[in-house]
PDB file of C-alpha atoms and ligand atoms in Angstrom:
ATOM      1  CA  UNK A   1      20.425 -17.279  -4.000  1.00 82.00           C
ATOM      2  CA  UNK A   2      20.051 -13.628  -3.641  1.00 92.00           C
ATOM      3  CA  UNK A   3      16.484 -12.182  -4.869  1.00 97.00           C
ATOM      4  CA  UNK A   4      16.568  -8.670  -4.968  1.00 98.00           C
ATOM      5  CA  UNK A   5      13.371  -7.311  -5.145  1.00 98.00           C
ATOM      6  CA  UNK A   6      11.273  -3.675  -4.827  1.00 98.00           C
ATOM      7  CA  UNK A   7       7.835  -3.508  -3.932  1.00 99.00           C
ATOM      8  CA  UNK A   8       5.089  -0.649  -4.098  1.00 99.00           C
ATOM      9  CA  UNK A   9       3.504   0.359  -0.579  1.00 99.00           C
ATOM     10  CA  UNK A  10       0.914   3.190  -0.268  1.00 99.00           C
ATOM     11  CA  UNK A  11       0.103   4.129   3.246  1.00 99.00           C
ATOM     12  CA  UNK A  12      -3.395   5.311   3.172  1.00 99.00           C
ATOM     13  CA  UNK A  13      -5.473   8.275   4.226  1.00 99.00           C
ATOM     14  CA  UNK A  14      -6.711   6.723   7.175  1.00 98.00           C
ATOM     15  CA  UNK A  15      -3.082   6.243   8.397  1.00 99.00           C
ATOM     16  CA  UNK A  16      -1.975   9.978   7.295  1.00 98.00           C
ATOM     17  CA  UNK A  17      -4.261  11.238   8.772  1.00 98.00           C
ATOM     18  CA  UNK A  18      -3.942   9.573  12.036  1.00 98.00           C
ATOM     19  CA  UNK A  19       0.223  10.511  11.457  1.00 98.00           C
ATOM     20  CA  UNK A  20       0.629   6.864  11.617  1.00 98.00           C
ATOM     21  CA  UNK A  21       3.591   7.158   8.665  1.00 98.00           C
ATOM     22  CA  UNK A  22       6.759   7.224  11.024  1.00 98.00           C
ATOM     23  CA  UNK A  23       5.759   4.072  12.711  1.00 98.00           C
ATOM     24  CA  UNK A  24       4.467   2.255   9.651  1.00 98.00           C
ATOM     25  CA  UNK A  25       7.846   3.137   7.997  1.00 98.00           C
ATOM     26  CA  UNK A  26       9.885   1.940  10.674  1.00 98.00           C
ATOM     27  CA  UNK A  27       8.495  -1.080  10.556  1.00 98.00           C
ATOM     28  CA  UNK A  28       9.824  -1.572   7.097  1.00 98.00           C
ATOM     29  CA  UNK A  29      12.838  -0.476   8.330  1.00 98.00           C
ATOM     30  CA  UNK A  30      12.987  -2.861  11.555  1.00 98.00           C
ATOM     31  CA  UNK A  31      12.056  -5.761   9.101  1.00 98.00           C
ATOM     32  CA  UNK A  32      15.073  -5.257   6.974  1.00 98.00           C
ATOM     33  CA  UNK A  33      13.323  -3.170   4.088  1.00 98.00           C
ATOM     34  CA  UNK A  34      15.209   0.165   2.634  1.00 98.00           C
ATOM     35  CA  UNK A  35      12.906   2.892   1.585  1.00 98.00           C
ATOM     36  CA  UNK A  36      14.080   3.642  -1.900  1.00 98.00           C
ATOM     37  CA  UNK A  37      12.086   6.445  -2.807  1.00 98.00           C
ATOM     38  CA  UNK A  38       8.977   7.685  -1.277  1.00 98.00           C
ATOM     39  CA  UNK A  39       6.155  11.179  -1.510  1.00 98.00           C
ATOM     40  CA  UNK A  40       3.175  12.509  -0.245  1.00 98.00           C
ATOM     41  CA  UNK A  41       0.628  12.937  -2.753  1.00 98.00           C
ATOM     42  CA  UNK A  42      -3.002  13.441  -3.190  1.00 98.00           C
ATOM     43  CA  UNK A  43      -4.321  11.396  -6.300  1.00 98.00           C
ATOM     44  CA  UNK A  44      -7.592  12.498  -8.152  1.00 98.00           C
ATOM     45  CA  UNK A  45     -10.402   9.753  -8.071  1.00 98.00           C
ATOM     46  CA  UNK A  46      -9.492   8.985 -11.946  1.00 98.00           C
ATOM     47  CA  UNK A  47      -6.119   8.237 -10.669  1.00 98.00           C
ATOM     48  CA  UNK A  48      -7.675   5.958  -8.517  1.00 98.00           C
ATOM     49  CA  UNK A  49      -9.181   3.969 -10.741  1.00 98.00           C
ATOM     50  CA  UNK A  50      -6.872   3.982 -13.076  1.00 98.00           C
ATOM     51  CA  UNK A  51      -4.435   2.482 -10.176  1.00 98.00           C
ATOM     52  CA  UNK A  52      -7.204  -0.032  -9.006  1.00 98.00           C
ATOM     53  CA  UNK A  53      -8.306  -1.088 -12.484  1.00 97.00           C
ATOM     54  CA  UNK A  54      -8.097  -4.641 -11.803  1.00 96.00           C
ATOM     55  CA  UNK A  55     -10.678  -4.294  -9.370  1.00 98.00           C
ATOM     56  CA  UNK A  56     -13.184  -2.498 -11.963  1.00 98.00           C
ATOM     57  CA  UNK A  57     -15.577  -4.890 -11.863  1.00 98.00           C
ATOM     58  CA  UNK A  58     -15.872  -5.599  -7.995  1.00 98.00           C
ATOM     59  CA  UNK A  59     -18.899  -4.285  -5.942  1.00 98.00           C
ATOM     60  CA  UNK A  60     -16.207  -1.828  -3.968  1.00 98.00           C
ATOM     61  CA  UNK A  61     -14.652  -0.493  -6.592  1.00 98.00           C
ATOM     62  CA  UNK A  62     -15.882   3.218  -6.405  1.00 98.00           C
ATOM     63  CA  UNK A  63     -15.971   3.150  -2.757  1.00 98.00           C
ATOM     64  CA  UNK A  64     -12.172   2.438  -3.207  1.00 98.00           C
ATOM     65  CA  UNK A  65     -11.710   4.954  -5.701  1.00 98.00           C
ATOM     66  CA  UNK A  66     -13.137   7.570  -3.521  1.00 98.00           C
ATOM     67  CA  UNK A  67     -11.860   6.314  -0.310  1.00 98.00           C
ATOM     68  CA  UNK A  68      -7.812   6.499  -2.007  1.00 98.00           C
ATOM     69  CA  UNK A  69      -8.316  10.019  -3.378  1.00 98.00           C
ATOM     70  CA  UNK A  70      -9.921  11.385  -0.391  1.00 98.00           C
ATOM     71  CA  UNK A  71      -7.102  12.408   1.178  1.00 98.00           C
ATOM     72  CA  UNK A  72      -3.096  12.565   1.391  1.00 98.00           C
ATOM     73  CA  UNK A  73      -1.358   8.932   0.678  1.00 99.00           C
ATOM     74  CA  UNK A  74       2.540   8.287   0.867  1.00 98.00           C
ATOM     75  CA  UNK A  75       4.177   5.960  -1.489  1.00 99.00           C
ATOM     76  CA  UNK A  76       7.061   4.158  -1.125  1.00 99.00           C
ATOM     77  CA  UNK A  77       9.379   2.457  -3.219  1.00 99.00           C
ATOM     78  CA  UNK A  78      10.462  -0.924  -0.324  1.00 99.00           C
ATOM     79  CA  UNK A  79      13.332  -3.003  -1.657  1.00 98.00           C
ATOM     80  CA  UNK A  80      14.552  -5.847   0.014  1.00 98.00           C
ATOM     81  CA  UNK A  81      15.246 -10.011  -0.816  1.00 98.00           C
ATOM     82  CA  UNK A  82      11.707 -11.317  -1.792  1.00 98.00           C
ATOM     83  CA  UNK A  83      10.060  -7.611  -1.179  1.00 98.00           C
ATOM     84  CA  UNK A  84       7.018  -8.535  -2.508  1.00 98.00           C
ATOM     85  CA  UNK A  85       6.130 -11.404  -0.415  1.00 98.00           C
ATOM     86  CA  UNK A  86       8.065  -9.823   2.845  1.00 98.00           C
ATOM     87  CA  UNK A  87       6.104  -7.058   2.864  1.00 98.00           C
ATOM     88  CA  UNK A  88       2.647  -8.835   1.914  1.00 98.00           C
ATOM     89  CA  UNK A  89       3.559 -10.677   5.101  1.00 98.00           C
ATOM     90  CA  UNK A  90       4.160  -7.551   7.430  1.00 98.00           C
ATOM     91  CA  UNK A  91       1.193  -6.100   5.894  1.00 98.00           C
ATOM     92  CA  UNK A  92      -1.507  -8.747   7.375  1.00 98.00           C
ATOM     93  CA  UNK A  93      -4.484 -10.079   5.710  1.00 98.00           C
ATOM     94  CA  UNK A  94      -6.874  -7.534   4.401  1.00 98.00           C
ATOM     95  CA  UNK A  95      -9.881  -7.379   6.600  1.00 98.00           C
ATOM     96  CA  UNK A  96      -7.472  -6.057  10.038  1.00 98.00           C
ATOM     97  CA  UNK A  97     -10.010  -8.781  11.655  1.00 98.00           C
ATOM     98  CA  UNK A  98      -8.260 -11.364  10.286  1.00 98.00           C
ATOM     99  CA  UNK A  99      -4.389 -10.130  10.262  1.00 98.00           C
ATOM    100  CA  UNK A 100      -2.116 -11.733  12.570  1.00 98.00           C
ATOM    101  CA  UNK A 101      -0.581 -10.167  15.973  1.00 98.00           C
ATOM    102  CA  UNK A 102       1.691  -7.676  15.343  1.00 98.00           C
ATOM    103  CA  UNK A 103       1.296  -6.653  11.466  1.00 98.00           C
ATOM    104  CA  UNK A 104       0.525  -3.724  10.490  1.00 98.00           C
ATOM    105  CA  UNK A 105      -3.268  -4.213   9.743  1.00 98.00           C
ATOM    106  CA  UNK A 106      -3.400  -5.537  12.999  1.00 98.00           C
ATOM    107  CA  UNK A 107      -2.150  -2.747  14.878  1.00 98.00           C
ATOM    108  CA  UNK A 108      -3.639   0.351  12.647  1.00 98.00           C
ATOM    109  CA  UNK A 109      -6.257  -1.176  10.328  1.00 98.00           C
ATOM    110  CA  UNK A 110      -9.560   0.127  11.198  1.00 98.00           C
ATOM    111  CA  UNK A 111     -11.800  -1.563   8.871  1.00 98.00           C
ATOM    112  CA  UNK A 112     -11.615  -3.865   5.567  1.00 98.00           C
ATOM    113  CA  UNK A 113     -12.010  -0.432   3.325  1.00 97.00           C
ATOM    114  CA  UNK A 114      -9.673   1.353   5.961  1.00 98.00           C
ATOM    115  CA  UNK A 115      -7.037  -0.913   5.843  1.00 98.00           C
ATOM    116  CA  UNK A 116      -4.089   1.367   6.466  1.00 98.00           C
ATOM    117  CA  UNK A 117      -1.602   0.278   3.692  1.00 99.00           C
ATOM    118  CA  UNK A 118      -1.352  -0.713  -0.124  1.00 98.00           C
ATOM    119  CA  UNK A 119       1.052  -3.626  -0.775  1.00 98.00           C
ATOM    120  CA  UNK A 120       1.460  -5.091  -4.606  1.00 98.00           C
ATOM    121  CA  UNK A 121       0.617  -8.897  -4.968  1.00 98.00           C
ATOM    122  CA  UNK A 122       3.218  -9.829  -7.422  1.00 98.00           C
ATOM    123  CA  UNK A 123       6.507  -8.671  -8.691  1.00 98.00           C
ATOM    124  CA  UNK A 124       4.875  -7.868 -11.961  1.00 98.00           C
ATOM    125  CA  UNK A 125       2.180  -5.639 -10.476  1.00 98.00           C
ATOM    126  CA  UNK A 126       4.932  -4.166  -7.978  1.00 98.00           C
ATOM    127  CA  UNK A 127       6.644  -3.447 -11.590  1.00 98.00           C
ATOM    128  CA  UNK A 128       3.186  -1.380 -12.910  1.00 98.00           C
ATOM    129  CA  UNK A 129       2.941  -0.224  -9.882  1.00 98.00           C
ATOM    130  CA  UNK A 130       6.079   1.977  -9.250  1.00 98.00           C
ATOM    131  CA  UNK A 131       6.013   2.976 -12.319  1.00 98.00           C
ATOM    132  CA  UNK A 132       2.449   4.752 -11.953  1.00 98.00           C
ATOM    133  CA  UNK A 133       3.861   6.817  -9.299  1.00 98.00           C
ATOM    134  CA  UNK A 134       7.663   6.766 -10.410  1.00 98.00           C
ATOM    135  CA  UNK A 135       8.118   7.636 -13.686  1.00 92.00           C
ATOM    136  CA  UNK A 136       8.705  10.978 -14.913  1.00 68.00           C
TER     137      UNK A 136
HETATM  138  N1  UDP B   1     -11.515  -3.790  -0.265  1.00 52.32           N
HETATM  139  C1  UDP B   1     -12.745  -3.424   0.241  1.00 52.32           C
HETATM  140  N2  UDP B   1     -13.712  -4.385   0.364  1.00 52.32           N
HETATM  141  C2  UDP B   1     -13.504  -5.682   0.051  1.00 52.32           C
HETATM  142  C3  UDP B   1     -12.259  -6.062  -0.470  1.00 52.32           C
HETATM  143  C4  UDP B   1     -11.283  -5.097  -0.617  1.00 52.32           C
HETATM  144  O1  UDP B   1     -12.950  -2.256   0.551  1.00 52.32           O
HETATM  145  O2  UDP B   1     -14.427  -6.497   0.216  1.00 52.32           O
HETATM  146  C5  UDP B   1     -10.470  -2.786  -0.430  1.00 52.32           C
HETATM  147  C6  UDP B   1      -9.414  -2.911   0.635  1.00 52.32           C
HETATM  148  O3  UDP B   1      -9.072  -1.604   1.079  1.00 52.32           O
HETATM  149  C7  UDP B   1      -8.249  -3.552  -0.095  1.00 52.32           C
HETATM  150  C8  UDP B   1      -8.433  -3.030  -1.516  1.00 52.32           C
HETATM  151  O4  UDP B   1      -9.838  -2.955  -1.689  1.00 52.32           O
HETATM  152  O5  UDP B   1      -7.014  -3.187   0.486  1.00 52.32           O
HETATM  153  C9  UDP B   1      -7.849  -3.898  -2.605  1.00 52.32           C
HETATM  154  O6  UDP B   1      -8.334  -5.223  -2.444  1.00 52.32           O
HETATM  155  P1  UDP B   1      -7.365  -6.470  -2.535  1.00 52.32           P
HETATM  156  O7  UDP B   1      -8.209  -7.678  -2.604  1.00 52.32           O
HETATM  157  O8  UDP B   1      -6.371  -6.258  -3.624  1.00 52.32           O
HETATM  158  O9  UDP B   1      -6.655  -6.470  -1.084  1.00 52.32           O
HETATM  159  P2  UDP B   1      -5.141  -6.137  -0.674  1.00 52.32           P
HETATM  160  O10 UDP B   1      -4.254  -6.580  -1.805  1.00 52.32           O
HETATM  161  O11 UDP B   1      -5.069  -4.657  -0.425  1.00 52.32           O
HETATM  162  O12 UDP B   1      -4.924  -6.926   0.581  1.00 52.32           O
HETATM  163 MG1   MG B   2      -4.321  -6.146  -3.810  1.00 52.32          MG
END
């Protein structure tokens, strides 16, 4: 049965800045994903948190916060069967120690705050999330 889906991913400052965002997109691309929509923005910290809210209470939440706004990000509507779990997948765990061979984490992650790449957890989330950044 066909499962359309669209997922939110951000790639991070420590990927734009290191002009990793050609080869992180076509990597979506490779892995089946079309990019339906996609811009280069620079967020204010109380964008930050409003995005990351549902980490509010966690010990790295202003580190985050800081860390998202600090520099350019690109976000990118993905859409593609099961999105939200494909691209979870491609992504790698989130400590780039533990993400397998060959995801993206893996190859550009640098640490477990400068993890390269956003990815929403659910399709409800991915939902919230595009429409933070979408919706005009
Ligand atoms: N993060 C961090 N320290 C931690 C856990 C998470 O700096 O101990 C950061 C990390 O950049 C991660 C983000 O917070 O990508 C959101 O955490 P989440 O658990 O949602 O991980 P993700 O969904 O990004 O894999
Ligand atoms: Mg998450």
């Amino acid at each position: 049965m066909s499962n359309l889906e669209q997922t939110l991913s951000i790639i991070k400052p420590d990927a734009v800045e290191r002009n990793l965002q050609e080869e992180i997109k076509n990597m979506f691309k490779k892995n089946g994903f079309n990019l339906i929509n996609e811009k280069k923005i620079h967020i204010l910290k109380s964008e930050a948190e409003q995005f990351y809210k549902v980490h509010e209470t966690k010990p790295f939440y202003n580190d985050l916060c800081e860390y998202l706004s600090s520099g350019p990000i690109i976000v990118i509507i993905l859409e593609k069967e099961n999105a939200v779990a494909e691209n979870r997948k491609i992504m790698g765990a989130t400590d780039p120690k533990n993400a397998d061979e060959g995801t993206i984490r893996n190859k550009y992650g640098i640490s477990i705050d400068k993890n390269s790449v956003h990815g929403s957890d659910s399709v409800e989330n991915a939902k919230k999330e595009i429409n933070f950044f979408f919706s005009n």
